[in-house]
Every structure is written in C-alpha cells, then in structure tokens.
XYZ file of C-alpha atoms in Angstrom:
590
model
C 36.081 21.861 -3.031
C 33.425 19.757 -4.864
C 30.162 20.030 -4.437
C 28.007 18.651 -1.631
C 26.075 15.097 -3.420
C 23.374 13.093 -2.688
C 21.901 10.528 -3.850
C 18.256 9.933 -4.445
C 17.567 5.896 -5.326
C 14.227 5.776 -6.337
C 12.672 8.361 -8.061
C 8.437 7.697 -7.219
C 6.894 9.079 -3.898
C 8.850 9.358 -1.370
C 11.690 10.311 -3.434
C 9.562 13.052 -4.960
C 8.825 13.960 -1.343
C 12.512 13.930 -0.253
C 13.277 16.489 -3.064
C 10.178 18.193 -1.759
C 11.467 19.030 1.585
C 15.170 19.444 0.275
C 13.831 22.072 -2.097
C 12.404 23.350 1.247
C 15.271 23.616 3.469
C 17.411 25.144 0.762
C 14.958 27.730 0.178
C 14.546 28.420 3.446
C 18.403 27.960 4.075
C 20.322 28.388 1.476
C 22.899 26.600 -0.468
C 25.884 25.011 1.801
C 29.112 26.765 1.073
C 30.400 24.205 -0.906
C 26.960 24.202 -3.436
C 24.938 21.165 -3.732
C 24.390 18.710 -6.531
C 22.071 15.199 -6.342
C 21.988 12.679 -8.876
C 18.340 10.913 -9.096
C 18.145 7.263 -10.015
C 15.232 5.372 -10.920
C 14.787 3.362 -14.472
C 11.127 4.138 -13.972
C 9.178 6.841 -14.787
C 10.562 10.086 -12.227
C 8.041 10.995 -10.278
C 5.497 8.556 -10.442
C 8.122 5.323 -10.471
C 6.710 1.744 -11.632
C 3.005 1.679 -9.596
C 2.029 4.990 -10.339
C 3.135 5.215 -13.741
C 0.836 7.758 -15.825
C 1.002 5.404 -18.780
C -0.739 2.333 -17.100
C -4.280 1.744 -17.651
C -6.727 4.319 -16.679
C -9.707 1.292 -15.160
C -7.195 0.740 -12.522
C -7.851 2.991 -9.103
C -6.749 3.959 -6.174
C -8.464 2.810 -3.004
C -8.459 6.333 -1.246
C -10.336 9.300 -2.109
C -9.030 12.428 -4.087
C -9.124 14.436 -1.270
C -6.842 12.398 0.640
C -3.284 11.510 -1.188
C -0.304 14.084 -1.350
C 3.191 14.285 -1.269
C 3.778 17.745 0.013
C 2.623 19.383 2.721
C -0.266 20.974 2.681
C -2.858 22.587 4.988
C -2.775 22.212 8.369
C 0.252 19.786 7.677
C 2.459 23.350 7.043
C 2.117 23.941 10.791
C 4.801 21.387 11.497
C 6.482 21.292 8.253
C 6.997 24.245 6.391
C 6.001 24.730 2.664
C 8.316 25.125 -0.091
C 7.344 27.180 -3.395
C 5.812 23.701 -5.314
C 3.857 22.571 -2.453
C 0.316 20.969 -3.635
C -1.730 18.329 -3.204
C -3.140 15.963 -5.470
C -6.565 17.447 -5.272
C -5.001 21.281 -5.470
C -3.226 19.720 -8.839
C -6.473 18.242 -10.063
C -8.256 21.573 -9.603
C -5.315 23.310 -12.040
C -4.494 20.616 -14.244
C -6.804 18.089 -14.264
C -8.507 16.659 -17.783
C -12.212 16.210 -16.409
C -12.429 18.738 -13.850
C -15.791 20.265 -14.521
C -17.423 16.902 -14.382
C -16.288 15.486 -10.757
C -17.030 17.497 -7.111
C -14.314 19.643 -6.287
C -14.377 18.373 -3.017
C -12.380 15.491 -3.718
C -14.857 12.385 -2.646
C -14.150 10.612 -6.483
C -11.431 8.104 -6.621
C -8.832 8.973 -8.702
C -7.165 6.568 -11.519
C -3.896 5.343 -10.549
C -2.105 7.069 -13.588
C -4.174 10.624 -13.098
C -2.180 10.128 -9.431
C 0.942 9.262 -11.383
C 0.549 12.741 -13.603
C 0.458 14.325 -10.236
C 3.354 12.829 -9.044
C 4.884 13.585 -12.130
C 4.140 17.204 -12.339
C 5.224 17.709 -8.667
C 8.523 15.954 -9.242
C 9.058 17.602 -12.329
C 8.369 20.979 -10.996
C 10.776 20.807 -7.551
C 13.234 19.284 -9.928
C 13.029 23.063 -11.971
C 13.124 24.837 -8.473
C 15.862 23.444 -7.275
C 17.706 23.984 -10.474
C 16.586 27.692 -10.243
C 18.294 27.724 -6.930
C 21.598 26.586 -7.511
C 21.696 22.835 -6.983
C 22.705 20.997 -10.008
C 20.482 17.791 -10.464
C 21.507 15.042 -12.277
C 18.458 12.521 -13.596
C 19.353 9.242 -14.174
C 17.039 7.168 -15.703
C 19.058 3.143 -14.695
C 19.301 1.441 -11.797
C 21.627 1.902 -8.656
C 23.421 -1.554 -8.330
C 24.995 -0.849 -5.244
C 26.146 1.516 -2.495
C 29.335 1.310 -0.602
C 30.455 3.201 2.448
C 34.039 4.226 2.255
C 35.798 4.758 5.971
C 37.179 7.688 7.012
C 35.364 10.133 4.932
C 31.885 8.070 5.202
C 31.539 9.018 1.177
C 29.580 6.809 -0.236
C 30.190 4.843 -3.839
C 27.329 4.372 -6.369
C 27.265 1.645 -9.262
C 25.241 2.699 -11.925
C 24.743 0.697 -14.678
C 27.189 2.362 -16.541
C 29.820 4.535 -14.319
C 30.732 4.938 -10.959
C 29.759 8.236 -8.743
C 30.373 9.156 -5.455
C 28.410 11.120 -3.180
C 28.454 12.309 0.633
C 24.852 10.889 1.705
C 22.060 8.347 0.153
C 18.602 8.150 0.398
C 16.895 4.930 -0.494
C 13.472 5.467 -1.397
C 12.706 1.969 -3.560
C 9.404 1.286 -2.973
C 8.012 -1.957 -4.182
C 10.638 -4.574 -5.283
C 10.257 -8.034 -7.022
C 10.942 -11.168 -3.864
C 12.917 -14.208 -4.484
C 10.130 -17.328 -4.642
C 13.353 -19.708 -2.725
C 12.663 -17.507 0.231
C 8.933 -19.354 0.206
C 8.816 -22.539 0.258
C 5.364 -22.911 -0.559
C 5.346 -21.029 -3.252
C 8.069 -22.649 -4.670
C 7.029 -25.674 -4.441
C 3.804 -24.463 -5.916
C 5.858 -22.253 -9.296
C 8.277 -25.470 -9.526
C 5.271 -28.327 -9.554
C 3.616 -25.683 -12.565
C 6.837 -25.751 -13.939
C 6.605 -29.555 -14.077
C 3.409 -29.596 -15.928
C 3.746 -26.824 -18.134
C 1.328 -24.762 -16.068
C 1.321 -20.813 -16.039
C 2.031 -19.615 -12.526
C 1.772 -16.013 -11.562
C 4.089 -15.095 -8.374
C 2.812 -11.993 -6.069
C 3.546 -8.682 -8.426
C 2.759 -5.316 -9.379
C -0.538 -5.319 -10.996
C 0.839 -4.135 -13.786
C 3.674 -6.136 -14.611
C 1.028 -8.906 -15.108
C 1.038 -10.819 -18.439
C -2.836 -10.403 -18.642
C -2.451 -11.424 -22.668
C -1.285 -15.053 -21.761
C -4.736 -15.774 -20.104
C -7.244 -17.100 -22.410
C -10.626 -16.089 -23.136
C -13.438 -18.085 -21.652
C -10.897 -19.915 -19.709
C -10.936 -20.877 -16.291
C -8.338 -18.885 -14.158
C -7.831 -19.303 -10.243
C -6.799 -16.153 -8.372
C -5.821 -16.328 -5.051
C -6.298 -12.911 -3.100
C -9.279 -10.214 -3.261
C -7.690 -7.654 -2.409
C -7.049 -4.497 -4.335
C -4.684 -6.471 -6.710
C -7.757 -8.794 -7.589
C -9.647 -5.591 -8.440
C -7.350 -4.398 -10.687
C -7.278 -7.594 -12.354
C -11.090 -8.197 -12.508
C -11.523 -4.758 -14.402
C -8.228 -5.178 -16.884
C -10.002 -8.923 -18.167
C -13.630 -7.475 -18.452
C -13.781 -3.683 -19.384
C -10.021 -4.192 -21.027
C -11.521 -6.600 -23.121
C -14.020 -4.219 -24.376
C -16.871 -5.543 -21.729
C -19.222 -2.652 -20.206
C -21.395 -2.225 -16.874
C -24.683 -1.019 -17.324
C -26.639 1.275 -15.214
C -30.369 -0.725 -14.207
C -32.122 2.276 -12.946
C -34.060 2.060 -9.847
C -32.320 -0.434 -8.875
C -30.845 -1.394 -5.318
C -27.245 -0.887 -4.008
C -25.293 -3.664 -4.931
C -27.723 -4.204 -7.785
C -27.358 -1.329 -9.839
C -24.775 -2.762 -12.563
C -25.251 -5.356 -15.435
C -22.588 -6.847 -17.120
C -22.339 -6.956 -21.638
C -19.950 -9.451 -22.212
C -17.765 -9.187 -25.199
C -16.970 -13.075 -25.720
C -13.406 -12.011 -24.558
C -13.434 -12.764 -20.974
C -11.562 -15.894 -19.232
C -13.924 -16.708 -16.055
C -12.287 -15.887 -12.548
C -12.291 -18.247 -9.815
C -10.944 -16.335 -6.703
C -10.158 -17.505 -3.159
C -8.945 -15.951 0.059
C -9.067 -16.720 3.569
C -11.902 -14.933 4.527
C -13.855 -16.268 1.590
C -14.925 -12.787 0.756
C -12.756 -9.801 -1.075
C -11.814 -6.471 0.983
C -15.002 -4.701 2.036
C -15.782 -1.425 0.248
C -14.929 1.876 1.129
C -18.474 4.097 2.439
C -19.122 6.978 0.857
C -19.049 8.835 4.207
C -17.082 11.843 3.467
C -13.952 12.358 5.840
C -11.322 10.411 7.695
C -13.520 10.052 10.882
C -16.676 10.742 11.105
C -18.035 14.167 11.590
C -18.788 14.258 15.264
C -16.155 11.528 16.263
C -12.848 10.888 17.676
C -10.171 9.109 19.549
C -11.077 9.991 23.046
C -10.220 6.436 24.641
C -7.208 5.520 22.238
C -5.564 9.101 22.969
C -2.028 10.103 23.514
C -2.747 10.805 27.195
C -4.150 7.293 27.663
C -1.562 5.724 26.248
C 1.408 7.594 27.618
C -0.043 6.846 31.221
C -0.376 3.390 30.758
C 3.113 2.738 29.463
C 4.371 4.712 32.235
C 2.340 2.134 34.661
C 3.168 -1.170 33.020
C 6.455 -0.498 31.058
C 6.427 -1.621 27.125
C 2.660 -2.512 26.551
C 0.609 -5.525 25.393
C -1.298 -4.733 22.601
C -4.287 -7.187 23.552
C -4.296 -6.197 26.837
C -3.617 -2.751 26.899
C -4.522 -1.334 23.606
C -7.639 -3.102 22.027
C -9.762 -2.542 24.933
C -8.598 1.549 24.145
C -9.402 1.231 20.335
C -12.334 -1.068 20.859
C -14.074 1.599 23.317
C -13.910 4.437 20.331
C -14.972 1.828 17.720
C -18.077 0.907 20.289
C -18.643 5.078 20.642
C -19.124 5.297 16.890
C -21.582 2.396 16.128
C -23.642 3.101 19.024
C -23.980 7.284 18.495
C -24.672 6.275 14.555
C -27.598 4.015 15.847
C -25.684 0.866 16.032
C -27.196 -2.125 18.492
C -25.601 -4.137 20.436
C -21.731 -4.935 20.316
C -19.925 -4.276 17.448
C -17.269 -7.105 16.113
C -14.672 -6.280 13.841
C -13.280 -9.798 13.468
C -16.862 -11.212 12.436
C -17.987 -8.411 10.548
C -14.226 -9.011 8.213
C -15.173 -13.110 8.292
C -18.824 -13.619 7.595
C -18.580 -16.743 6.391
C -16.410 -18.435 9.484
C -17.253 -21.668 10.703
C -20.270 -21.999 7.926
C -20.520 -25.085 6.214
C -22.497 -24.923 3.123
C -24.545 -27.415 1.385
C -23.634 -27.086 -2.434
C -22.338 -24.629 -4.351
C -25.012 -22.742 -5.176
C -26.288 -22.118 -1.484
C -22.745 -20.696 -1.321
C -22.844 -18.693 -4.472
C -26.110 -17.531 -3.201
C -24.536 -16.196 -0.281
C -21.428 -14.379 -1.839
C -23.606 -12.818 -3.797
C -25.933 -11.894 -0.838
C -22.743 -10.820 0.903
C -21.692 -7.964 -2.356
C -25.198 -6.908 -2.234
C -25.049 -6.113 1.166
C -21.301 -4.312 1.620
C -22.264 -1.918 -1.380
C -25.736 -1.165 0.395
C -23.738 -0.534 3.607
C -21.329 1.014 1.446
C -23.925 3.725 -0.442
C -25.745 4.334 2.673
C -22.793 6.588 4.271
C -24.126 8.124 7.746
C -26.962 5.362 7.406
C -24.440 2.203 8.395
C -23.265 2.747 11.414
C -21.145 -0.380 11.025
C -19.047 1.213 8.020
C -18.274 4.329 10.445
C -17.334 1.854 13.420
C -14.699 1.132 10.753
C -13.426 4.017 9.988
C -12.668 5.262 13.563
C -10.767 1.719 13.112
C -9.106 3.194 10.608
C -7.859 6.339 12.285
C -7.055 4.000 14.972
C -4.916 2.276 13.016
C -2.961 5.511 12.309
C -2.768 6.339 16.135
C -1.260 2.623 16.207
C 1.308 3.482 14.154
C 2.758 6.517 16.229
C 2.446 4.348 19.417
C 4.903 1.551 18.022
C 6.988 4.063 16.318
C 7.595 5.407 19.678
C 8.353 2.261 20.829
C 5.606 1.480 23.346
C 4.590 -1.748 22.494
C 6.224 -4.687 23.524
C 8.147 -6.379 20.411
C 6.663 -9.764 20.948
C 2.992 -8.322 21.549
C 3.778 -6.517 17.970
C 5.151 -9.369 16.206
C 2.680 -11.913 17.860
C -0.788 -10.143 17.833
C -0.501 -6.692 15.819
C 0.870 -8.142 12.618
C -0.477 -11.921 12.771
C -4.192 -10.357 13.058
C -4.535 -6.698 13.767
C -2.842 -5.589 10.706
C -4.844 -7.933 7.867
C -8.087 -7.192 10.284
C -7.841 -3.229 9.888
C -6.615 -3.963 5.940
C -9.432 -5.603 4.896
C -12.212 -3.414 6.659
C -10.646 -0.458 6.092
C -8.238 0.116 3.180
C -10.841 -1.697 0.452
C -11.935 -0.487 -3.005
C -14.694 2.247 -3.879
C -18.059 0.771 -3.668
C -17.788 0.876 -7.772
C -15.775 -2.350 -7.860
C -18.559 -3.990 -5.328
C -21.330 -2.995 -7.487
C -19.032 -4.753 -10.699
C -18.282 -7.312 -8.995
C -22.360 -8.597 -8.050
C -22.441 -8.182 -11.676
C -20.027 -10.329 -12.877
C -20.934 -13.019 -10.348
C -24.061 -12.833 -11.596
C -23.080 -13.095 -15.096
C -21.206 -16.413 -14.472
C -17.554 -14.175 -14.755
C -16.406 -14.719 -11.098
C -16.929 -17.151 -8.666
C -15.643 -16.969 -5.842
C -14.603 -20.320 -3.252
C -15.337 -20.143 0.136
C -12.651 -19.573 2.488
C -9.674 -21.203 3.593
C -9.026 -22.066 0.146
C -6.405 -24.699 -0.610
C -4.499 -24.263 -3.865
C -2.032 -27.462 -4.596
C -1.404 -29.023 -8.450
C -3.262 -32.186 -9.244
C -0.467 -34.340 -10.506
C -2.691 -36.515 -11.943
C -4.989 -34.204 -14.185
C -1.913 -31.961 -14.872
C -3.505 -28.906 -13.806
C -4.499 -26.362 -10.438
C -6.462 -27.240 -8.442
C -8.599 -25.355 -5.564
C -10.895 -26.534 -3.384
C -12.549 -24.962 0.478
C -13.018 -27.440 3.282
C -16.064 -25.195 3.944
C -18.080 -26.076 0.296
C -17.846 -30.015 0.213
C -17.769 -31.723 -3.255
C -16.615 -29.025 -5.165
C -13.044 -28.632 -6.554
C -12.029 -26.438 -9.100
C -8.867 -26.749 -11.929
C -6.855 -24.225 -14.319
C -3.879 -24.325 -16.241
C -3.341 -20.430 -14.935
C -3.302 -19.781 -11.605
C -2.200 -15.897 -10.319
C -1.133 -15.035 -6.984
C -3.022 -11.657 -6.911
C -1.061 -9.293 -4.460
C 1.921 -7.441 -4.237
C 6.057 -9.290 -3.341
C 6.034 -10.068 0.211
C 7.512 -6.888 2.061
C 10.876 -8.127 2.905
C 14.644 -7.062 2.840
C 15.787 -11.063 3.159
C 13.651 -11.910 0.026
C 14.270 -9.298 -1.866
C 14.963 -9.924 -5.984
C 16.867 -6.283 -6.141
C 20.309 -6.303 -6.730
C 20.436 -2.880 -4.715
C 19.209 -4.829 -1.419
C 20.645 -8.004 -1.839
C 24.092 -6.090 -2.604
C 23.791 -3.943 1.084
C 22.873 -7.084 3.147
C 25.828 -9.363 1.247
C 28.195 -6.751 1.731
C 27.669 -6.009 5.528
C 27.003 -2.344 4.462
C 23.059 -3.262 5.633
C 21.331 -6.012 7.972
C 17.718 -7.161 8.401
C 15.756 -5.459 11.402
C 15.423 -8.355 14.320
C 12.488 -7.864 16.828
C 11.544 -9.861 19.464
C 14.298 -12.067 18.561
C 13.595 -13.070 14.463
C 14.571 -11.208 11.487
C 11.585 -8.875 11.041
C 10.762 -7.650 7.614
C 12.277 -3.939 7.576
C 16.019 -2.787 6.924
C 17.873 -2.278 10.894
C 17.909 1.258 10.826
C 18.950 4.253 13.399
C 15.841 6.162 14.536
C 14.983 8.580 12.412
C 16.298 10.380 10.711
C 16.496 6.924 10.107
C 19.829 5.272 8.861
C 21.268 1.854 7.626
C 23.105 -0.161 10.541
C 25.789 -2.100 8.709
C 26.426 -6.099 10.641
C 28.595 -4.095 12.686
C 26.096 -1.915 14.264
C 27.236 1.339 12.367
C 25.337 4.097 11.493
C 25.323 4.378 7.507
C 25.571 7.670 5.457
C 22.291 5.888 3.677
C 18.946 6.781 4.509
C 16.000 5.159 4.168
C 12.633 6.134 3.210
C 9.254 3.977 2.993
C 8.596 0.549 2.715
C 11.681 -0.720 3.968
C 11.405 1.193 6.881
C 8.663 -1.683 8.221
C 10.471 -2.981 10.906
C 10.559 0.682 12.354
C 7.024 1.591 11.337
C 4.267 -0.221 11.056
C 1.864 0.167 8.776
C 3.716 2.238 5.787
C 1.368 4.218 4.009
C 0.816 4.227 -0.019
C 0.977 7.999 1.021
C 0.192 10.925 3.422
C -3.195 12.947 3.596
C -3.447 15.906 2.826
C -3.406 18.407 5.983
C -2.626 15.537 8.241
C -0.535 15.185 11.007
C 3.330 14.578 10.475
C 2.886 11.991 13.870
C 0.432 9.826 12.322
C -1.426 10.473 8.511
C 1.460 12.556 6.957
C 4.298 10.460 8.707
C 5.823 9.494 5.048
C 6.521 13.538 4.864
C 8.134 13.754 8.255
C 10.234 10.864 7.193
C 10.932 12.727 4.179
C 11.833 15.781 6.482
C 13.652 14.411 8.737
C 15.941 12.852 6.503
C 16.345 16.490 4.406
C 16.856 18.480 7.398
C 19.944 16.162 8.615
C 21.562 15.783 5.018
C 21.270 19.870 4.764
C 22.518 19.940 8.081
C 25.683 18.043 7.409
C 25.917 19.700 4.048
C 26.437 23.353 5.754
C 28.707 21.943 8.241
C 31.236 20.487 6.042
C-alpha cells in the first residue's frame, strides 16, 4: 500500500502554516497506517514565497507591528489550537535569531522589513519541514510550478502536472497567494496598456512591488502613480533611498516635520493620484490591537446573534454600522474626543473642496502629512487614531459575522465591499508613521506631488504621452511617458494569469464563487474545511487556503496575530487547521 500524499501548492504562508498544523496533528496523532508523504510546490522561495522573499530589498516594510504577524500558534492562540514542537512567532524568532536585536524594544512595537519577515517564514518552514522528516513523513520539495490538478472518479486521487512529471496524490491544498490578473478581464485598463502600447509609452499593470522594473524609470523624470497605498510606499522609498538619497533627522522639530530629504541627482519626480486625494493614513504608535481600556461591547457576539435571530440574514447598514459605530463613538469620546466622530470624512479630507491653484492644494497635502504623523506620534493623545483602531478590531469581528453567514449577500456585495472594506483599509491597515514623516519631506523637496482626488488618468493622443488631471484642482494637468498602476492584481479567480487557476475553472474541476447572484471574486468552495466545488457542485479532494478563499471570507489577512483568536485575528491558522485535521483524518481512515 503506498503511502498517504498530499499536496502542498504554494509554498509561502499559509502553506508554511498548513505544514505547521500537519506537523501538529501527526505529532499529536501519529502517522496513518499506510505512512505519509507530501510533495511541496512553489518555484519561489519555500517559506517565504514571492512577497516575502528574504532577498528583496530591506527599505521595504510591513504595515503591522513586530509584535503582531505569525504563522503558528502562539499564546493564548494554543488554547484552541494546539502547539506543535516548531511553534513561534515572528517576534519569539526575532528575539533568537534576529541580526539587530539589541538595538530595537523587545516588545515588538518596530516594524519589521518585509524580508526580516521572509527569514522568519523561512526558518519556520524550514524547521517543520526537518520535524516532519524526523517523524516519518517523507517530504518532497519541489521548487516549479503545479500546472494543474485533476480529480480522478472513483478513487477521488488527484493528478498533479509539474513542470516536468506527473504525480498523484490523495488530497491538495492550494495555498497560492498572490497571482498575476489577465488586463482583457479590465477593460479600462486595457484600453489604457493598449493606447501606451500605441505610443510607445511604459505602462505598469497592478503587481507585486517587487516584480517592478524600477530601472526603466528615469532619473529626474516625471512618473504618474496611481494608488497610495502601501504599494506606493514601497515604491517612493526603492526611487529615493535606493538611489542612494537619505532622510535627515531636524532636531526639535515637529511631527510630520522631523525629516529632510539629500537628494542624490538620481531621483525621477512622483506624481501620485488616488481617489481620496490623500495616501493611506499612518499607523499610531499606540501600542496594542485596541486600546488599553477598550472593547467591542456594542458590536459583540451576543448582539449580533440576537439580531439575526430577529430579522433573519442582516443588513449591514442597518443592522451593523449603528453596532460598530457605537464602539468607535465609545473610544473617541473616553480618549477626549468632541463631538461625533466620522470615519468617512476623516479617510476623505479633501471631498467636495475645490481649490484655487496648485499651490493652495500643495499647501494643503502637505498640511494634511503634517497633521496624520502628528496624530500619528501622539498615540493616547489622538483620540481620533484610537476611534480607528477599535475600527479596526471591528473589522475583524466583521469578518467572523459574514463567515458565519449572517449578512445578507446583497448587503455584503452592495455596501461592505463597495465602501466598508476600502473605508476600514485606508484608516486602518496604513504604513508606520516613518513613511508619513518621508513623505512631507519629499513633497517638500519637489520629489512627490501629489493630485487631488478623483484623479483621471487617460493618454493624450495628441502629445503622445499620460496624462492626469483632478476635476477638483482646475488648470492643472500633468503628462509622463511612465505611468505605474501602484497596487497589487485585482483579487480574482476569473482574471487570474495562473495557469494553475485558469486550468481548474476550464476544466470544470473548479468554478467562481456567485453571491447575491454575480460571480464574486473567491473560488466556490464547501465550508470549511473548505473545498473546491467543481461546475457540477462536487466537493473536490482540493483545499483551499487564503486569498482565494474571498468569496467565503472577507477580509483575508496578510497573516494572523500572534495570541489571537482562531474566530477572528488568527482565522488564517484555523483555516490552516481545519484543513490538516480533515486530510489526517482521511489519511488514518484509509
């Protein structure tokens, strides 16, 4: 009798994490009779995979602190799910391993580099990997791409096509994270990469920050961005301090005033746009996830289990908000706040402003960065950044409520995701205050500007070149020869550019996730554990893990916090567990 497979496609996070809890149940079980074997595919680096990669640049960050991220259980997190032997945190790892530990605070408040997180990740992987090997299970690392998975009826086993050979195994878990979309699914940005095209233009589609071709954009040259969010971030640091640029400190000085900017001649100037006409606000240097007196005592469990049993599936606006709002009130008000707190205006300063010129408007962006790092540095002091974070934890509670299914589809898909969900994502999931402070700087040093919002990109036919203008700062109008979409490929299975997904839904063996009667973005799964549903409604041998799981959760996390709860902040390890414990289960029954 052969062994018991699996397969693991994707080898970054949530893989890691599935192997995690694997290594968990077999040390707490045992091996299955038959023994146990997975193969582990990713072409990227094991461990970390392509976002996290250890060998990416060190200015790039994450936007939580490093007392937050894991991708084992930890803490109070082993109450519900138990430890294996290489449980650890990032933080825990840090403590061990880390190259600068006696300069930061042990307490984790610093924001880590994206690669010192992909070291972690690396490490952990590495280290379950050598566990599980110590146990029995033979693992088989594959460093090439999955091309596709087939289901084979009656014994459910399940075909892999590597790159270069066929295996078969008895389960699948898809754990892909980030994937490349196809620009034909959008038809204005199609437009927009074919008119480029047409003129010879460079045009920058949504992608990984670093699989950006930051070389092909010229010094001193003009360069419109569209997007300031994280990805702009990452960009604004790579063209200045990349390009051997430096901050310096101006003692005494003011939050949001407290950096100057030393060209090196290298720089291309950034001209950046997004709806809002400002970037994500900072994160506060308040220290933990709510703050310290606070909680969810209107948007609780109770509450919300009695109102769906009196109305049925619930309306977010009606139902919810007025829940979340309450606790976001509680929070400015008992942290001195006056009057009413508004989440909508504080995100959209600038909304129905019409400025005069350009430099009334510069005036004010840079009036606006002064002000979010002040708010920012002040911690307990700004009672408006702490109304945001019990937004924040909100958010999480959110999460569990849909996943439970709730909410009605069509208050989801009409109100959570059209405004709720960009709302709470640029409040609450911004940058460190750092990128704030560098960011005054280089608008003062003539490096960014920024246009005011509603932004319209199109390409002037005429002049050749991009062009960007906002309805709200008349007379002005901007043009590039580059233009870069700064943010990550849209988050959906039906414009996917991965042979892996685009195989599934061609062959039937998958289907796109419908709610309130339009494709949605996620795979169709089973609840969890959660499963592919082929086009005939079958439950698949092939789990899923992560972001393609968006249809069935909303809001996927970049990862779980560290002693959270496996219902709301650590749900990417209960995913992870869930989908362990049922592939172990099967494994000792067959």
């Amino acid at each position: 009798m052969t062994e018991y497979a699996i397969a693991v496609v994707g080898a970054g996070p949530r893989g890691t994490s599935f192997l995690e809890r694997l290594l968990a149940r077999v040390e707490s079980t045992g091996l299955p009779a038959r023994g146990l074997r997975v193969v582990v595919a990713d072409p990227a680096p094991h461990g970390a995979g392509r976002v996290w990669d250890p060998a990416q640049s060190p200015l790039y960050l994450m936007n939580t602190p490093a007392a937050f991220p894991t991708a084992a259980p930890v803490a109070g997190t082993q109450e519900r799910l138990a430890a294996s032997s290489c449980s650890a945190s990032f933080l825990q790892w840090w403590t061990q391993h880390g190259a600068d530990r006696d300069v930061r605070d042990a307490a984790g408040t610093w924001f880590p580099s994206r690669s010192e997180y992909g070291q972690y990740l690396t490490w952990l992987h590495h280290r379950v990997v050598e566990a599980l090997e110590g146990a029995g299970v033979t693992v088989d690392r594959v460093h090439q791409r999955i091309l596709s998975l087939a289901c084979e009826a009656p014994a459910r086993a399940v075909t892999l096509q590597l790159q270069d050979r066929l295996d078969t195994v008895d389960a699948a878990v898809l754990s892909l994270g980030h994937v490349p979309a196809d620009l034909s699914a959008d038809p204005m940005r199609a437009a927009l990469a074919d008119s480029a095209s047409g003129h010879g233009l460079h045009y920058q589609p949504p992608a990984i920050p670093t699989d950006v071709d930051l070389d092909a954009l010229p010094a001193a040259a003009p360069i419109l961005v569209r997007g300031m969010g994280l990805n702009f971030f990452d960009l604004m640091i790579a063209v200045t301090v990349g390009r051997g640029g430096r901050f310096r400190t101006r003692p005494g000085a003011a939050p949001g005033q407290q950096l100057e900017y030393i060209a090196s001649g290298e720089e291309p100037r950034l001209i950046a746009g997004a709806r809002r006409g400002t970037p994500y606000r900072s994160k506060t240097t308040a220290p933990g996830f709510l703050p310290e007196g606070t909680a969810l005592t209107h948007f609780s469990p109770e509450a919300v289990r009695g109102l769906a049993q009196q109305h049925g599936p619930l309306d977010f606006e009606e139902h919810l908000l007025p829940l979340i709002m309450a606790d976001v009130q509680a929070t400015y008000s008992s942290f001195g706040g006056a009057g009413t707190f508004d989440p909508r205006a504080y995100a959209a300063p600038f909304h129905g402003r019409r400025f005069s010129d350009r430099d009334e408007h510069r005036a004010a962006v840079l009036d606006w960065l002064e002000q979010d790092a002040a708010s920012s540095a002040a911690a307990e002091g700004s009672p408006e950044k702490l109304a945001v974070k019990t937004l924040h934890a909100a958010r999480f509670a959110l999460k569990a409520v849909l996943t439970e299914g709730l909410v009605d589809e069509a208050s989801r898909t009409a109100q959570i995701e059209p405004w709720f969900e960009p709302l709470s994502e640029g409040l609450a999931s911004g940058a460190p205050v750092q990128r704030t402070e560098e960011m005054a700087a280089l608008v003062r040093a003539g490096l960014i500007e920024v246009l005011g919002p509603s932004p319209i990109f199109a390409v002037d036919s005429s002049a050749g070149l991009f062009a960007a203008r906002s309805p709200q700062v008349p007379d002005v109008q901007h043009t590039a020869s580059h233009l870069i979409e700064a943010m990550m490929p849209p988050n959906r299975v039906g414009q996917a550019d991965e042979p892996l997904i685009r195989t599934l839904l061609r062959s039937g063996e998958a289907r796109p996730a419908v709610l309130a009667g339009a494709e949605h973005k996620g795979f169709d799964v089973s609840p969890s554990p959660h499963r592919l549903l082929s086009t005939a409604g079958e439950v698949q041998p092939i789990h899923v893990l992560g972001l393609q799981l968006s249809s069935a959760q909303w809001g996927t996390a970049i990862a779980a916090e560290t002693g959270g709860d496996p219902r709301t902040t650590a749900s990417t390890l209960a995913d992870a567990e869930a989908a362990a414990a049922h592939v172990m289960d099967l494994a000792h029954r067959t």
